[in-house]
PDB file of C-alpha atoms in Angstrom:
ATOM      1  CA  TYR A   3       0.000   0.000   0.000  1.00 86.00           C
ATOM      2  CA  SER A   4       2.744   2.480   0.834  1.00 83.00           C
ATOM      3  CA  PHE A   5       4.345   1.974  -2.588  1.00 83.00           C
ATOM      4  CA  VAL A   6       1.167   3.191  -4.329  1.00 84.00           C
ATOM      5  CA  GLY A   7       0.350   6.093  -2.021  1.00 82.00           C
ATOM      6  CA  GLU A   8      -2.312   4.301   0.022  1.00 83.00           C
ATOM      7  CA  TYR A   9      -0.796   5.453   3.298  1.00 81.00           C
ATOM      8  CA  GLN A  10      -3.849   4.951   5.523  1.00 85.00           C
ATOM      9  CA  LYS A  11      -4.271   1.421   4.197  1.00 87.00           C
ATOM     10  CA  ALA A  12      -0.585   0.769   4.879  1.00 83.00           C
ATOM     11  CA  LEU A  13      -1.090   1.783   8.504  1.00 80.00           C
ATOM     12  CA  TRP A  14      -4.262  -0.283   8.808  1.00 83.00           C
ATOM     13  CA  SER A  15      -2.727  -3.413   7.282  1.00 84.00           C
ATOM     14  CA  PHE A  16       0.328  -3.197   9.537  1.00 80.00           C
ATOM     15  CA  GLU A  17      -1.982  -3.126  12.564  1.00 79.00           C
ATOM     16  CA  GLN A  18      -3.741  -6.241  11.230  1.00 79.00           C
ATOM     17  CA  VAL A  19      -0.494  -8.211  11.251  1.00 78.00           C
ATOM     18  CA  GLY A  20      -0.801  -8.284  15.011  1.00 65.00           C
ATOM     19  CA  VAL A  21       2.312  -6.377  15.950  1.00 66.00           C
ATOM     20  CA  SER A  22       2.610  -6.330  19.696  1.00 63.00           C
ATOM     21  CA  TYR A  23       4.480  -3.889  21.847  1.00 64.00           C
ATOM     22  CA  PRO A  24       6.104  -4.899  25.122  1.00 69.00           C
ATOM     23  CA  ASN A  25       4.388  -4.016  28.347  1.00 76.00           C
ATOM     24  CA  LEU A  26       6.383  -1.476  30.304  1.00 78.00           C
ATOM     25  CA  SER A  27       7.234  -2.082  33.917  1.00 85.00           C
ATOM     26  CA  PRO A  28       6.135   0.530  36.470  1.00 88.00           C
ATOM     27  CA  GLU A  29       9.761   1.729  36.628  1.00 88.00           C
ATOM     28  CA  GLU A  30       9.908   2.142  32.844  1.00 83.00           C
ATOM     29  CA  LYS A  31       6.610   4.007  32.834  1.00 85.00           C
ATOM     30  CA  ALA A  32       7.854   6.312  35.612  1.00 88.00           C
ATOM     31  CA  ARG A  33      10.999   7.086  33.606  1.00 86.00           C
ATOM     32  CA  PHE A  34       8.869   8.511  30.797  1.00 85.00           C
ATOM     33  CA  LEU A  35       7.266  10.964  33.227  1.00 88.00           C
ATOM     34  CA  SER A  36      10.580  12.804  33.475  1.00 87.00           C
ATOM     35  CA  PHE A  37      10.703  13.471  29.725  1.00 89.00           C
ATOM     36  CA  ARG A  38       9.608  16.772  28.267  1.00 90.00           C
ATOM     37  CA  PRO A  39       8.413  17.302  24.706  1.00 91.00           C
ATOM     38  CA  ALA A  40      10.783  18.905  22.226  1.00 92.00           C
ATOM     39  CA  LEU A  41      10.630  19.500  18.507  1.00 95.00           C
ATOM     40  CA  ALA A  42      12.495  16.508  17.080  1.00 95.00           C
ATOM     41  CA  ARG A  43      13.915  18.369  14.083  1.00 96.00           C
ATOM     42  CA  ASP A  44      15.340  21.170  16.227  1.00 96.00           C
ATOM     43  CA  TYR A  45      16.754  18.714  18.764  1.00 95.00           C
ATOM     44  CA  ILE A  46      18.474  16.574  16.117  1.00 96.00           C
ATOM     45  CA  LEU A  47      19.947  19.564  14.311  1.00 97.00           C
ATOM     46  CA  GLY A  48      21.174  20.949  17.642  1.00 96.00           C
ATOM     47  CA  GLN A  49      22.900  17.656  18.461  1.00 95.00           C
ATOM     48  CA  ALA A  50      24.413  17.469  14.970  1.00 97.00           C
ATOM     49  CA  GLU A  51      26.999  20.118  15.769  1.00 93.00           C
ATOM     50  CA  GLN A  52      28.844  17.805  18.185  1.00 95.00           C
ATOM     51  CA  LYS A  53      28.251  14.438  16.508  1.00 97.00           C
ATOM     52  CA  GLN A  54      30.008  12.639  13.678  1.00 97.00           C
ATOM     53  CA  ILE A  55      27.246  10.087  13.143  1.00 97.00           C
ATOM     54  CA  ILE A  56      23.497  10.536  13.447  1.00 97.00           C
ATOM     55  CA  ILE A  57      21.266   7.495  13.060  1.00 97.00           C
ATOM     56  CA  ILE A  58      17.522   7.771  12.504  1.00 96.00           C
ATOM     57  CA  ASN A  59      15.007   4.996  11.984  1.00 93.00           C
ATOM     58  CA  GLU A  60      11.717   4.458  10.250  1.00 92.00           C
ATOM     59  CA  ALA A  61       8.848   2.038  10.140  1.00 86.00           C
ATOM     60  CA  HIS A  62       9.204   0.586   6.655  1.00 87.00           C
ATOM     61  CA  HIS A  63       5.470   0.835   5.979  1.00 85.00           C
ATOM     62  CA  GLN A  64       5.305   4.519   7.005  1.00 88.00           C
ATOM     63  CA  PRO A  65       6.528   6.911   4.268  1.00 89.00           C
ATOM     64  CA  LEU A  66       5.920   9.937   6.519  1.00 90.00           C
ATOM     65  CA  HIS A  67       9.043   8.912   8.415  1.00 92.00           C
ATOM     66  CA  ARG A  68      10.996   9.374   5.174  1.00 94.00           C
ATOM     67  CA  VAL A  69       9.446  12.807   4.743  1.00 95.00           C
ATOM     68  CA  PHE A  70      10.776  13.707   8.192  1.00 96.00           C
ATOM     69  CA  THR A  71      14.239  12.443   7.234  1.00 97.00           C
ATOM     70  CA  ILE A  72      14.065  14.605   4.093  1.00 98.00           C
ATOM     71  CA  SER A  73      13.297  17.602   6.317  1.00 98.00           C
ATOM     72  CA  LEU A  74      16.631  17.060   8.105  1.00 98.00           C
ATOM     73  CA  LEU A  75      18.850  16.786   5.027  1.00 98.00           C
ATOM     74  CA  GLU A  76      19.498  20.457   4.337  1.00 98.00           C
ATOM     75  CA  GLY A  77      20.116  21.387   7.979  1.00 98.00           C
ATOM     76  CA  LEU A  78      22.517  18.490   8.408  1.00 98.00           C
ATOM     77  CA  TYR A  79      24.299  19.361   5.185  1.00 98.00           C
ATOM     78  CA  GLU A  80      24.765  22.919   6.496  1.00 98.00           C
ATOM     79  CA  ARG A  81      26.373  21.356   9.590  1.00 98.00           C
ATOM     80  CA  GLY A  82      28.899  19.394   7.546  1.00 98.00           C
ATOM     81  CA  TYR A  83      27.142  16.084   6.920  1.00 98.00           C
ATOM     82  CA  ARG A  84      28.085  14.740   3.497  1.00 98.00           C
ATOM     83  CA  PHE A  85      27.355  11.014   3.679  1.00 98.00           C
ATOM     84  CA  LEU A  86      23.933   9.361   3.801  1.00 98.00           C
ATOM     85  CA  GLY A  87      23.848   5.632   4.526  1.00 98.00           C
ATOM     86  CA  LEU A  88      20.678   3.817   3.530  1.00 97.00           C
ATOM     87  CA  GLU A  89      19.809   0.275   4.515  1.00 92.00           C
ATOM     88  CA  ALA A  90      17.495  -0.006   1.520  1.00 86.00           C
ATOM     89  CA  LEU A  91      20.024   0.580  -1.250  1.00 94.00           C
ATOM     90  CA  ALA A  92      21.339  -2.156  -3.496  1.00 94.00           C
ATOM     91  CA  HIS A  93      25.124  -2.454  -3.650  1.00 95.00           C
ATOM     92  CA  ALA A  94      24.778  -3.319  -7.343  1.00 95.00           C
ATOM     93  CA  ASP A  95      23.749   0.252  -8.263  1.00 96.00           C
ATOM     94  CA  THR A  96      27.303   1.540  -8.406  1.00 96.00           C
ATOM     95  CA  VAL A  97      26.474   4.667 -10.438  1.00 97.00           C
ATOM     96  CA  LEU A  98      23.672   6.081  -8.275  1.00 97.00           C
ATOM     97  CA  ASN A  99      25.728   9.053  -7.065  1.00 98.00           C
ATOM     98  CA  GLU A 100      26.870   9.945 -10.592  1.00 97.00           C
ATOM     99  CA  ARG A 101      23.402   9.435 -12.112  1.00 97.00           C
ATOM    100  CA  GLY A 102      21.774  11.594  -9.438  1.00 96.00           C
ATOM    101  CA  TYR A 103      18.537   9.673  -8.977  1.00 96.00           C
ATOM    102  CA  PRO A 104      17.388   6.152  -8.092  1.00 96.00           C
ATOM    103  CA  VAL A 105      16.010   3.660 -10.608  1.00 95.00           C
ATOM    104  CA  LEU A 106      13.991   0.502  -9.994  1.00 91.00           C
ATOM    105  CA  SER A 107      17.142  -1.527  -9.462  1.00 93.00           C
ATOM    106  CA  SER A 108      18.548   0.935  -6.880  1.00 96.00           C
ATOM    107  CA  GLY A 109      16.910  -0.947  -4.037  1.00 93.00           C
ATOM    108  CA  TYR A 110      13.671  -2.357  -2.739  1.00 90.00           C
ATOM    109  CA  TYR A 111      12.309   0.614  -0.763  1.00 89.00           C
ATOM    110  CA  THR A 112      13.606   3.155  -3.263  1.00 90.00           C
ATOM    111  CA  GLN A 113      10.628   2.081  -5.351  1.00 89.00           C
ATOM    112  CA  GLU A 114       8.347   3.750  -2.785  1.00 91.00           C
ATOM    113  CA  PRO A 115       7.813   7.402  -3.855  1.00 91.00           C
ATOM    114  CA  GLN A 116       8.963   9.085  -0.624  1.00 93.00           C
ATOM    115  CA  PHE A 117      12.078   6.929  -0.385  1.00 94.00           C
ATOM    116  CA  GLY A 118      12.890   7.801  -3.984  1.00 95.00           C
ATOM    117  CA  ASN A 119      12.415  11.466  -3.034  1.00 96.00           C
ATOM    118  CA  LEU A 120      14.746  11.024  -0.065  1.00 97.00           C
ATOM    119  CA  VAL A 121      17.503   9.704  -2.331  1.00 97.00           C
ATOM    120  CA  ARG A 122      16.935  12.428  -4.966  1.00 97.00           C
ATOM    121  CA  GLU A 123      16.906  15.246  -2.401  1.00 98.00           C
ATOM    122  CA  ALA A 124      20.097  13.982  -0.776  1.00 98.00           C
ATOM    123  CA  LEU A 125      21.887  13.727  -4.106  1.00 98.00           C
ATOM    124  CA  GLU A 126      20.704  17.188  -5.187  1.00 98.00           C
ATOM    125  CA  LEU A 127      22.100  18.674  -1.973  1.00 98.00           C
ATOM    126  CA  GLY A 128      25.463  17.019  -2.587  1.00 98.00           C
ATOM    127  CA  TYR A 129      25.404  14.015  -0.279  1.00 98.00           C
ATOM    128  CA  THR A 130      27.290  10.874  -1.167  1.00 98.00           C
ATOM    129  CA  VAL A 131      24.698   8.150  -0.726  1.00 98.00           C
ATOM    130  CA  PHE A 132      25.900   4.667   0.184  1.00 98.00           C
ATOM    131  CA  PRO A 133      24.368   1.272   0.926  1.00 97.00           C
ATOM    132  CA  TYR A 134      25.272  -0.590   4.082  1.00 96.00           C
ATOM    133  CA  GLU A 135      22.999  -3.625   3.979  1.00 93.00           C
ATOM    134  CA  THR A 136      24.691  -6.984   4.173  1.00 91.00           C
ATOM    135  CA  GLN A 137      25.330  -8.608   0.808  1.00 88.00           C
ATOM    136  CA  ILE A 138      25.155 -12.141   2.140  1.00 83.00           C
ATOM    137  CA  ARG A 139      22.231 -14.098   3.496  1.00 83.00           C
ATOM    138  CA  ALA A 140      22.649 -13.837   7.244  1.00 84.00           C
ATOM    139  CA  ASN A 141      20.806 -14.444  10.473  1.00 87.00           C
ATOM    140  CA  GLY A 142      19.798 -11.425  12.554  1.00 89.00           C
ATOM    141  CA  LYS A 143      22.997 -11.165  14.573  1.00 92.00           C
ATOM    142  CA  GLU A 144      25.268 -11.572  11.551  1.00 93.00           C
ATOM    143  CA  ARG A 145      23.209  -9.035   9.614  1.00 92.00           C
ATOM    144  CA  GLU A 146      23.658  -6.437  12.370  1.00 92.00           C
ATOM    145  CA  ILE A 147      27.386  -7.113  12.500  1.00 94.00           C
ATOM    146  CA  GLN A 148      27.788  -6.809   8.739  1.00 95.00           C
ATOM    147  CA  GLN A 149      25.712  -3.613   8.530  1.00 96.00           C
ATOM    148  CA  ALA A 150      27.911  -2.022  11.200  1.00 96.00           C
ATOM    149  CA  ARG A 151      31.070  -3.167   9.426  1.00 96.00           C
ATOM    150  CA  ASN A 152      29.849  -1.734   6.129  1.00 97.00           C
ATOM    151  CA  ILE A 153      29.254   1.632   7.809  1.00 97.00           C
ATOM    152  CA  GLU A 154      32.630   1.373   9.544  1.00 97.00           C
ATOM    153  CA  GLN A 155      34.373   0.937   6.170  1.00 97.00           C
ATOM    154  CA  VAL A 156      32.888   4.181   4.853  1.00 98.00           C
ATOM    155  CA  VAL A 157      33.728   6.039   8.069  1.00 98.00           C
ATOM    156  CA  LYS A 158      37.329   4.770   8.025  1.00 98.00           C
ATOM    157  CA  ALA A 159      37.688   5.831   4.375  1.00 98.00           C
ATOM    158  CA  ASN A 160      36.412   9.325   5.339  1.00 98.00           C
ATOM    159  CA  PRO A 161      37.656   9.863   8.916  1.00 97.00           C
ATOM    160  CA  ASP A 162      36.844  13.571   8.954  1.00 97.00           C
ATOM    161  CA  GLY A 163      33.383  13.071   7.425  1.00 98.00           C
ATOM    162  CA  LYS A 164      29.985  13.374   9.053  1.00 98.00           C
ATOM    163  CA  PHE A 165      27.458  10.604   8.479  1.00 98.00           C
ATOM    164  CA  PHE A 166      23.675  10.448   8.506  1.00 98.00           C
ATOM    165  CA  ILE A 167      22.408   6.863   8.692  1.00 98.00           C
ATOM    166  CA  HIS A 168      18.784   5.948   7.921  1.00 97.00           C
ATOM    167  CA  CYS A 169      17.626   2.516   9.061  1.00 94.00           C
ATOM    168  CA  GLY A 170      14.490   0.568   9.769  1.00 89.00           C
ATOM    169  CA  PHE A 171      12.891  -0.413  13.045  1.00 85.00           C
ATOM    170  CA  ASP A 172      15.146  -2.038  15.643  1.00 86.00           C
ATOM    171  CA  HIS A 173      18.481  -1.448  13.892  1.00 89.00           C
ATOM    172  CA  ILE A 174      18.671   1.826  15.838  1.00 87.00           C
ATOM    173  CA  ASN A 175      18.804   0.139  19.254  1.00 84.00           C
ATOM    174  CA  GLU A 176      22.069   0.651  21.095  1.00 88.00           C
ATOM    175  CA  SER A 177      21.242  -1.885  23.799  1.00 83.00           C
ATOM    176  CA  GLU A 178      20.735  -5.637  23.684  1.00 84.00           C
ATOM    177  CA  VAL A 179      18.131  -6.997  21.264  1.00 83.00           C
ATOM    178  CA  PRO A 180      16.889 -10.576  21.688  1.00 84.00           C
ATOM    179  CA  GLY A 181      18.593 -12.822  19.136  1.00 85.00           C
ATOM    180  CA  TRP A 182      20.965 -10.120  17.885  1.00 88.00           C
ATOM    181  CA  GLU A 183      22.918  -9.261  21.008  1.00 89.00           C
ATOM    182  CA  LYS A 184      23.573  -5.711  19.796  1.00 91.00           C
ATOM    183  CA  ALA A 185      21.778  -4.127  16.878  1.00 90.00           C
ATOM    184  CA  MET A 186      23.598  -2.207  14.140  1.00 92.00           C
ATOM    185  CA  ALA A 187      23.555   1.134  16.007  1.00 92.00           C
ATOM    186  CA  GLY A 188      24.932  -0.453  19.170  1.00 93.00           C
ATOM    187  CA  ARG A 189      27.730  -2.020  17.159  1.00 92.00           C
ATOM    188  CA  VAL A 190      28.492   1.248  15.343  1.00 94.00           C
ATOM    189  CA  GLN A 191      28.640   2.993  18.714  1.00 92.00           C
TER     190      GLN A 191
END
């Protein structure tokens, strides 16, 4: 549904899959009471000054998350970010940066209109866009390790660079994830 612009149906169908969320303990619930709302865009751009790597995640069925990521691109570019790592890109599209726009073979999610826009906007601003997904069939833990290593290779090749990484769902966790030990972000950290 998200690929054809049926965003409400995409949300509805995801709910029908029966996704469950963990119950929070009383201590975890109490922790949230200490939080105060802030504008996410302003907070992220404020943090960008001191960080070399910023990682943001999305729900793959929710293109509005990609629209939010697009809204960060220019501000991050102004703060020195030049590399955008995307889980969804195919390693086989070796001329994406030169071509300046994604094609059907650029990756699975790049076929969704807002993801295609994300790639186009980044390239127009001057980002170098790179894939970091594993190229081998791997279990969850090995996939997280390989994603982190792929990002590490780009960082090591550009030690003074600043990197914006866009991932899906749990890859952003820095703590333990059942079955993975650490997720990609925890391993990058």
